[in-house]
XYZ file of C-alpha atoms in Angstrom:
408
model
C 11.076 -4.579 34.943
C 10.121 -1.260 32.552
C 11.518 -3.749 30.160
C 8.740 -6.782 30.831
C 6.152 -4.884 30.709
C 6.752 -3.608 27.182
C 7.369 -7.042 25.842
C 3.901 -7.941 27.540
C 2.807 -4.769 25.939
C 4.327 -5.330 22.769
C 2.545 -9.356 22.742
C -0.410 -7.841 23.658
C -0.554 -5.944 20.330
C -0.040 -9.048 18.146
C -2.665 -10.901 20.213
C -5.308 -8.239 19.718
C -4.580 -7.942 16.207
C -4.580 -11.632 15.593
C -7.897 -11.756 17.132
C -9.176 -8.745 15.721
C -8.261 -9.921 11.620
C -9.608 -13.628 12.243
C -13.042 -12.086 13.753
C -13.416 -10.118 10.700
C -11.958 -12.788 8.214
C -14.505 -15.234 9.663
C -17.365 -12.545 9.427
C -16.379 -11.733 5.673
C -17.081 -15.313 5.185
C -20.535 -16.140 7.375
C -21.720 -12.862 7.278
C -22.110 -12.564 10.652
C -22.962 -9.243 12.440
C -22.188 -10.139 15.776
C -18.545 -11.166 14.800
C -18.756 -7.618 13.121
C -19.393 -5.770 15.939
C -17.430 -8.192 18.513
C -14.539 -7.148 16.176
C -15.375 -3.499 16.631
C -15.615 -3.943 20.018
C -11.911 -4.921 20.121
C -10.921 -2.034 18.549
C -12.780 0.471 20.379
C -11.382 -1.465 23.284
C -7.366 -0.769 21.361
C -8.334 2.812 20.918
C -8.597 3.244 24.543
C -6.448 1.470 25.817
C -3.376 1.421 24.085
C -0.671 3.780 24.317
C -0.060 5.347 20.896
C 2.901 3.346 20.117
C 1.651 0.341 20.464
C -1.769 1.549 19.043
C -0.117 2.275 15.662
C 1.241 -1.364 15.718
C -1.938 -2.623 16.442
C -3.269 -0.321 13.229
C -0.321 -1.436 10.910
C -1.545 -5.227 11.937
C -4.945 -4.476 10.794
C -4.596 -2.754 7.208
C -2.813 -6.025 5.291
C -6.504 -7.387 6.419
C -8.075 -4.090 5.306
C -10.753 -6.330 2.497
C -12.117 -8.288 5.342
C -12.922 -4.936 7.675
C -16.145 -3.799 5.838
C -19.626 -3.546 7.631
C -21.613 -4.019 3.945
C -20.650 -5.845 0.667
C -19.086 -2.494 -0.853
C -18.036 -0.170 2.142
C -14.516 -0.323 2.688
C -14.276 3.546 4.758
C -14.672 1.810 8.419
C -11.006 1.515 8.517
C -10.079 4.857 7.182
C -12.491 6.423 9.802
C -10.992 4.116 12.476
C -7.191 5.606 10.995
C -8.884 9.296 11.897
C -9.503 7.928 15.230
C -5.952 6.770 15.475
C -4.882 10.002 14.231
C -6.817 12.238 16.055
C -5.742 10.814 19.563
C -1.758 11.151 18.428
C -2.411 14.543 17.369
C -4.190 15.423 21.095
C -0.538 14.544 22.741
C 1.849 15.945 19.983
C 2.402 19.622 18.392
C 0.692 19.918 14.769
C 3.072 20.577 12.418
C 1.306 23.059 9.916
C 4.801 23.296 7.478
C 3.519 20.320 5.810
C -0.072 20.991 5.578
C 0.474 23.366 1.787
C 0.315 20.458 -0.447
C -2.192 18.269 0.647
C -4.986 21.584 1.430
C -3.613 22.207 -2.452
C -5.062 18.679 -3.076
C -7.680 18.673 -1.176
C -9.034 22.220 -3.202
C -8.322 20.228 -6.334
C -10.362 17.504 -5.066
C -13.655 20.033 -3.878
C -13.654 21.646 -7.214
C -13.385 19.144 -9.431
C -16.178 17.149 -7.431
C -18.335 20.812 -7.386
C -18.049 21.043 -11.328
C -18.908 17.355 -11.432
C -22.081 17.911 -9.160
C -20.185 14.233 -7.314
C -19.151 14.400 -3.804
C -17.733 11.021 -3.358
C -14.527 12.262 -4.401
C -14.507 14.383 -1.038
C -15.598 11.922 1.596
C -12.877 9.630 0.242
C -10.201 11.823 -0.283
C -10.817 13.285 3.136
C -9.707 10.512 4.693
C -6.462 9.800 2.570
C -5.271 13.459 3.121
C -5.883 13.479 7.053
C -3.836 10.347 7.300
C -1.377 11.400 5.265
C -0.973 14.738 7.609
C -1.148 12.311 10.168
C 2.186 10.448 8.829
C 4.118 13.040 7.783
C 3.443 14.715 11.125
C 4.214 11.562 12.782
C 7.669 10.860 11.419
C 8.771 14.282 11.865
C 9.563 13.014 15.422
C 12.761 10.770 15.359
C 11.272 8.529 17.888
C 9.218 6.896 15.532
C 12.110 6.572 13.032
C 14.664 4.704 15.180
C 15.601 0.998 13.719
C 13.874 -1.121 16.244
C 10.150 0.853 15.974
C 10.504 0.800 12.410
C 11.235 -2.974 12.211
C 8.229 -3.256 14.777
C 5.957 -1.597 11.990
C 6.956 -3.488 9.396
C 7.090 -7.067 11.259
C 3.153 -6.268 12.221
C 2.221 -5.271 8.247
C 4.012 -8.880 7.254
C 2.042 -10.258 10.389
C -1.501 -8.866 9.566
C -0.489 -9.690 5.895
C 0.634 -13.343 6.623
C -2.978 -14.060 9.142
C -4.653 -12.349 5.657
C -2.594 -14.681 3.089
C -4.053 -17.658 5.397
C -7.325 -16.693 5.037
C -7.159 -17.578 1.099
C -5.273 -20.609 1.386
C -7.942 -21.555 3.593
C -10.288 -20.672 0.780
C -12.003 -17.489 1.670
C -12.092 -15.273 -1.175
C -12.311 -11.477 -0.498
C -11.106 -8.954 -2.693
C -8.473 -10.020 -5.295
C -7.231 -6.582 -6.069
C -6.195 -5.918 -2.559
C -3.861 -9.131 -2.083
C -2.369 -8.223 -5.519
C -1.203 -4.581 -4.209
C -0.283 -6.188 -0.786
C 1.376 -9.757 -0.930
C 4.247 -9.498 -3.393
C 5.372 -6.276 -1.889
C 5.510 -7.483 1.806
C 7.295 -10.542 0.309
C 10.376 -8.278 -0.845
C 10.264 -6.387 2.796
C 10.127 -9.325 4.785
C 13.354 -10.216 2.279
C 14.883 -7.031 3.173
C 14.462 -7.524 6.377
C 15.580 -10.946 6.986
C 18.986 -10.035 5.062
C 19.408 -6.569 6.908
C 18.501 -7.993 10.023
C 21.383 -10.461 9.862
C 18.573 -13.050 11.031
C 16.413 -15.318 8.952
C 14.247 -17.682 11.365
C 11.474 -20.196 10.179
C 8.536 -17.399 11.037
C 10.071 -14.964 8.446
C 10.728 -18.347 5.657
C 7.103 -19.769 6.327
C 5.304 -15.830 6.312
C 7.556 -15.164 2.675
C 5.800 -19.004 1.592
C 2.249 -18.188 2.899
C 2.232 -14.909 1.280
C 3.992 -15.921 -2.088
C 1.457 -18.787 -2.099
C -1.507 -16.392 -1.356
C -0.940 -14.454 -4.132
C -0.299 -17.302 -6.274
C -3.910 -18.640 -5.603
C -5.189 -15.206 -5.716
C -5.456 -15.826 -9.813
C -4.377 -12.160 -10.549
C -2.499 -12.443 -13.616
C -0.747 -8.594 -12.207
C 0.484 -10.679 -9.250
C 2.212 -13.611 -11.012
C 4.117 -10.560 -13.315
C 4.977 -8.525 -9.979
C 6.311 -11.811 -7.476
C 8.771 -12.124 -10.550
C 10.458 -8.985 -9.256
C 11.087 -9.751 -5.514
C 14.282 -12.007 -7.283
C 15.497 -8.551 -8.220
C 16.257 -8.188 -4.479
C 19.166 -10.362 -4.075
C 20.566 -9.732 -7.376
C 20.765 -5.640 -5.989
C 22.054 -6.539 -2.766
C 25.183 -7.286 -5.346
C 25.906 -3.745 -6.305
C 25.259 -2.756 -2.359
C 28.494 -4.632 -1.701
C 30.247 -3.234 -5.017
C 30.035 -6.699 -6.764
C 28.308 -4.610 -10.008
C 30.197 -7.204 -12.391
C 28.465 -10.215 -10.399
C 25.225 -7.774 -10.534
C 25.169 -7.733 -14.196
C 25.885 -11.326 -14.525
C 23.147 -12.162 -12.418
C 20.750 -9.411 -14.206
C 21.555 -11.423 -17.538
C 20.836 -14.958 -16.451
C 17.514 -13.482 -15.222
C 16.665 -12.241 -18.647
C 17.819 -15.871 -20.502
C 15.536 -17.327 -17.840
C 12.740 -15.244 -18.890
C 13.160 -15.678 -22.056
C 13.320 -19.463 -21.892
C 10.090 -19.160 -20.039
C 8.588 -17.137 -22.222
C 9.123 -19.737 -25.072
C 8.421 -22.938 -22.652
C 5.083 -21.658 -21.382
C 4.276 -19.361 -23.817
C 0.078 -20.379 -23.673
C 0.380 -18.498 -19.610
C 2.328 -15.442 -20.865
C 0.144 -15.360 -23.793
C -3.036 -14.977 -20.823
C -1.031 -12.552 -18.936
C -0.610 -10.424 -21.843
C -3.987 -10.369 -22.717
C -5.513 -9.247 -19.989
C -3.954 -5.866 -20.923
C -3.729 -5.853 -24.739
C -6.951 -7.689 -25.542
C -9.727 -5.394 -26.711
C -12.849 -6.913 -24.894
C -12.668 -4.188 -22.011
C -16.479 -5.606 -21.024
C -14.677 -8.628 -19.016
C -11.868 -6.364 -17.363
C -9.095 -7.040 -20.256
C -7.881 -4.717 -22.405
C -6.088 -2.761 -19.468
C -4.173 -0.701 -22.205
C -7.703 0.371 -23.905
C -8.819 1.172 -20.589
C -5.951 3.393 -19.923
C -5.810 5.214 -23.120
C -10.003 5.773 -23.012
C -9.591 7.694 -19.761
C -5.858 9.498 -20.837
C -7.760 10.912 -23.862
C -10.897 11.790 -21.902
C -9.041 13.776 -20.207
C -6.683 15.543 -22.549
C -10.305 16.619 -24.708
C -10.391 19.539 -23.722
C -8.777 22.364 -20.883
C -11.074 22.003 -18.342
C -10.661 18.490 -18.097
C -6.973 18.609 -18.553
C -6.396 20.972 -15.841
C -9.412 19.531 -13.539
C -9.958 16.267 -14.362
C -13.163 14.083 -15.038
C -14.529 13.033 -11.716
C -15.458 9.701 -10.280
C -15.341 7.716 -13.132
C -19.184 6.103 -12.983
C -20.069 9.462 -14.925
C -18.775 7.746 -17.487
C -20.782 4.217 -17.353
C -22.852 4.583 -19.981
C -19.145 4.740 -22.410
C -16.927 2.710 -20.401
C -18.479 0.043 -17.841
C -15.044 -0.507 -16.215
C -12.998 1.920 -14.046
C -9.295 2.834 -14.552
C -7.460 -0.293 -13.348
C -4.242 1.831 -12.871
C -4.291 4.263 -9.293
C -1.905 6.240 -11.631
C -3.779 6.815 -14.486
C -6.766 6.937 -11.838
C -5.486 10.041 -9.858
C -4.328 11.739 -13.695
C -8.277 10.733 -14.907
C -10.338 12.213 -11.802
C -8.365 15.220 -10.568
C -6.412 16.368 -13.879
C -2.743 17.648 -13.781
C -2.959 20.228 -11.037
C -4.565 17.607 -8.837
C -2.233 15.071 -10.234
C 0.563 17.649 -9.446
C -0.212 18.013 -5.597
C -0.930 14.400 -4.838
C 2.497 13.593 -6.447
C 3.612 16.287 -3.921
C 2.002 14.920 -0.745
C 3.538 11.373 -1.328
C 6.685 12.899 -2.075
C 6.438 14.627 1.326
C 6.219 11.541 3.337
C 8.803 9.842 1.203
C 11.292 12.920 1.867
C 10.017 12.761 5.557
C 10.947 9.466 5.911
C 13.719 8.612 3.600
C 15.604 10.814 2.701
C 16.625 11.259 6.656
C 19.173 7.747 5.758
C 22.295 6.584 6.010
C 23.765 4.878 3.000
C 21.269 4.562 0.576
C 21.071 0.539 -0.508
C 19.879 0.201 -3.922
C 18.127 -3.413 -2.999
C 15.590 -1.331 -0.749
C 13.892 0.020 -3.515
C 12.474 -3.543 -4.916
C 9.652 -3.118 -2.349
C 9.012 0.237 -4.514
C 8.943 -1.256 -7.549
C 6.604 -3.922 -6.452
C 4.384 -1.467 -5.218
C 4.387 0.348 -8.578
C 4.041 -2.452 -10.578
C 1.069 -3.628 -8.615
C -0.746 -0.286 -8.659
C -0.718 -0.136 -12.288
C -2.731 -2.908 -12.599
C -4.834 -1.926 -9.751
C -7.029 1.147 -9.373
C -6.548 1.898 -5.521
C -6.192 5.745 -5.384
C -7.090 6.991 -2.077
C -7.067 3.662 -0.761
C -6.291 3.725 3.328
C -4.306 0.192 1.860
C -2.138 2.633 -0.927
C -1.676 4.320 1.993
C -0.402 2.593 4.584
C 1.904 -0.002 2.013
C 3.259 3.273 0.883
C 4.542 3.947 3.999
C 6.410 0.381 4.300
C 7.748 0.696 1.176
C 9.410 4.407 2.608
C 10.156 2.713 5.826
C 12.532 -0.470 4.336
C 14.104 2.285 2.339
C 15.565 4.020 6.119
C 15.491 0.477 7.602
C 17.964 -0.818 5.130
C 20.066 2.275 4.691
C 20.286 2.432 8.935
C 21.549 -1.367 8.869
C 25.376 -2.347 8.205
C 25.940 -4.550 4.834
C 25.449 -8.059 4.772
């Protein structure tokens, strides 16, 4: 019976969150503040009623949709405060765990002064919100309940959910914000990979969500997602040197690079467009990514201050530059200089170690998801994000998933 009721528990999550991403898909589109509030609503309603466990579900279905939950045309913090909320009401029931708190008060210092010397507090209402969740996390998964196989899978069968319901929404033609399906799609393509192989179970919802999503950000015309879907093959071609096949590994890794190669050659006119987006030098219509990146890397390295503190939010710099970093690396590096850069790094690597590095045997395939994620954020500026976030922590979850699951 205690059984029943958390599979009715467990379908009432997906329901609400279903309902809750289409409300606010459809209000994206119309414009419509009664579907914005009615959508609210629902997750006020979540918030009280939900045990945590199934709360955090309902969160993780929420965030692949995280462009369409905005209550103005350039607000994206209602889901970040909403994450608080989450937070705040796990943290009531559970012991704090101060150990991990050095790094990201480090950050957040790094964060206040630079924003101080820049006379620009933006910096601090937005990283507020990353480093609270981020306490939240690595709090969280201190608690081996939460890092058992079957929650994890739970977690990262409702991001692929929420991601697949968002994928829809642009095949369907709504258009919301390109840069967050090119961070999100191709990477929840190689976990939903992962975990259809490690799972020992492939079933038509996983082979029609991998479709919608690859198609999504196909459509998505972000020339960073076309280069990054090209790296989810990398996933069966490592699952080759899991099972010690390394010579069949490097066979496979050399007919990918002919195949590249040929298509390099055949359509040469689309890699040519691809390129250019970041070598071109007409920054003014968002190419020239590498210019981009190298105005901001030398801002910063002018002079000690900068180096050591950073530049700020980057529309102090409008009247040189009229486009912002387009890489969350060289983002964090540009506003918060090395010693900000320094602690960040460390509060990421905390929730990776958290997570991950509590495995089994580590499977080299598992990392794809990583790479994807990397990839994506260097064409993307998404530092402090509450979507960097949250994909992060998929990306650290597949690594434990796959390393607690036998070979295949």
């Amino acid at each position: 019976m205690q059984t029943l009721v958390k599979e009715k528990t467990n379908n009432l999550v997906y329901i609400l969150g279903a309902i809750t991403a289409i409300i606010f898909a459809v209000n994206r589109t119309i414009g419509s503040l009664p579907l914005f509030l009615l959508g609210c609503a629902i997750m006020l309603f979540a918030l009280i009623l939900l045990k945590f466990d199934d709360l955090f579900l309902y969160t993780i279905i929420l965030f692949p949709f995280l462009h369409a939950i905005k209550f103005s045309s350039t607000s994206a913090a209602f889901y970040g405060y909403y994450f608080i909320l989450v937070s705040i009401k796990y943290f009531v029931k559970n012991e704090f765990k101060f150990k991990f708190c050095f790094s990201l008060l480090a950050f957040f210092l790094c964060v206040t002064l630079t924003s101080v010397k820049y006379s620009n507090y933006n910096l601090i209402i937005t990283e507020i919100r990353e480093v609270f969740c981020l306490l939240f996390l690595i709090t969280m998964f201190n608690n081996d309940k939460y890092l058992n196989r079957e929650y994890i899978s739970k977690i990262l069968v409702c991001a692929i959910f929420g991601a697949t319901i968002s994928a829809t929404s642009f095949l369907l033609g709504a258009r919301h914000e390109r840069n967050f399906a090119t961070l999100t799609f191709p990477c929840l393509v190689a976990i939903n990979l992962l975990l259809c192989v490690y799972n020992k179970k492939t079933t038509i919802a996983n082979i029609l969500s991998m479709l919608i999503l690859a198609v999504g950000a196909l459509i998505n015309s972000s020339r960073t997602n076309f280069i990054i879907l090209l790296l989810v093959v990398l996933v069966p071609v490592f699952l080759l040197f899991d099972k010690g096949k390394v010579k069949y590994g490097i066979y496979s890794l050399f007919v990918i690079v002919v195949i590249v190669v040929i298509i390099n050659f055949t359509f040469s006119d689309i890699i040519d467009s691809v390129l250019q987006r970041f070598e071109g030098d007409d920054v003014e219509t968002g190419h020239g990514r590498i210019e981009i990146w190298k105005f901001y890397i030398n801002l910063t390295c002018s002079s000690w201050d900068r180096f050591l503190f950073g530049n700020g939010f980057y529309a102090n710099y409008s009247n040189f530059i009229s486009n912002h970093e387009h890489n969350s690396f060289v983002q964090v590096f540009s506003r918060f200089g090395i010693i900000g850069t320094i602690f960040w790094t460390f509060m990421y690597f905390n929730l990776f170690k958290q997570i991950s590095f509590r495995t089994g045997k580590f499977k080299i395939s598992s990392i794809v998801p990583f790479l994807c994620f990397i990839g994506c954020n260097m064409g993307v500026g998404n530092m402090g994000a509450m979507d960097f976030v949250c994909l992060y922590l998929c990306c650290c979850l597949i690594v434990r998933y796959c390393s607690m699951s036998g070979d295949k």
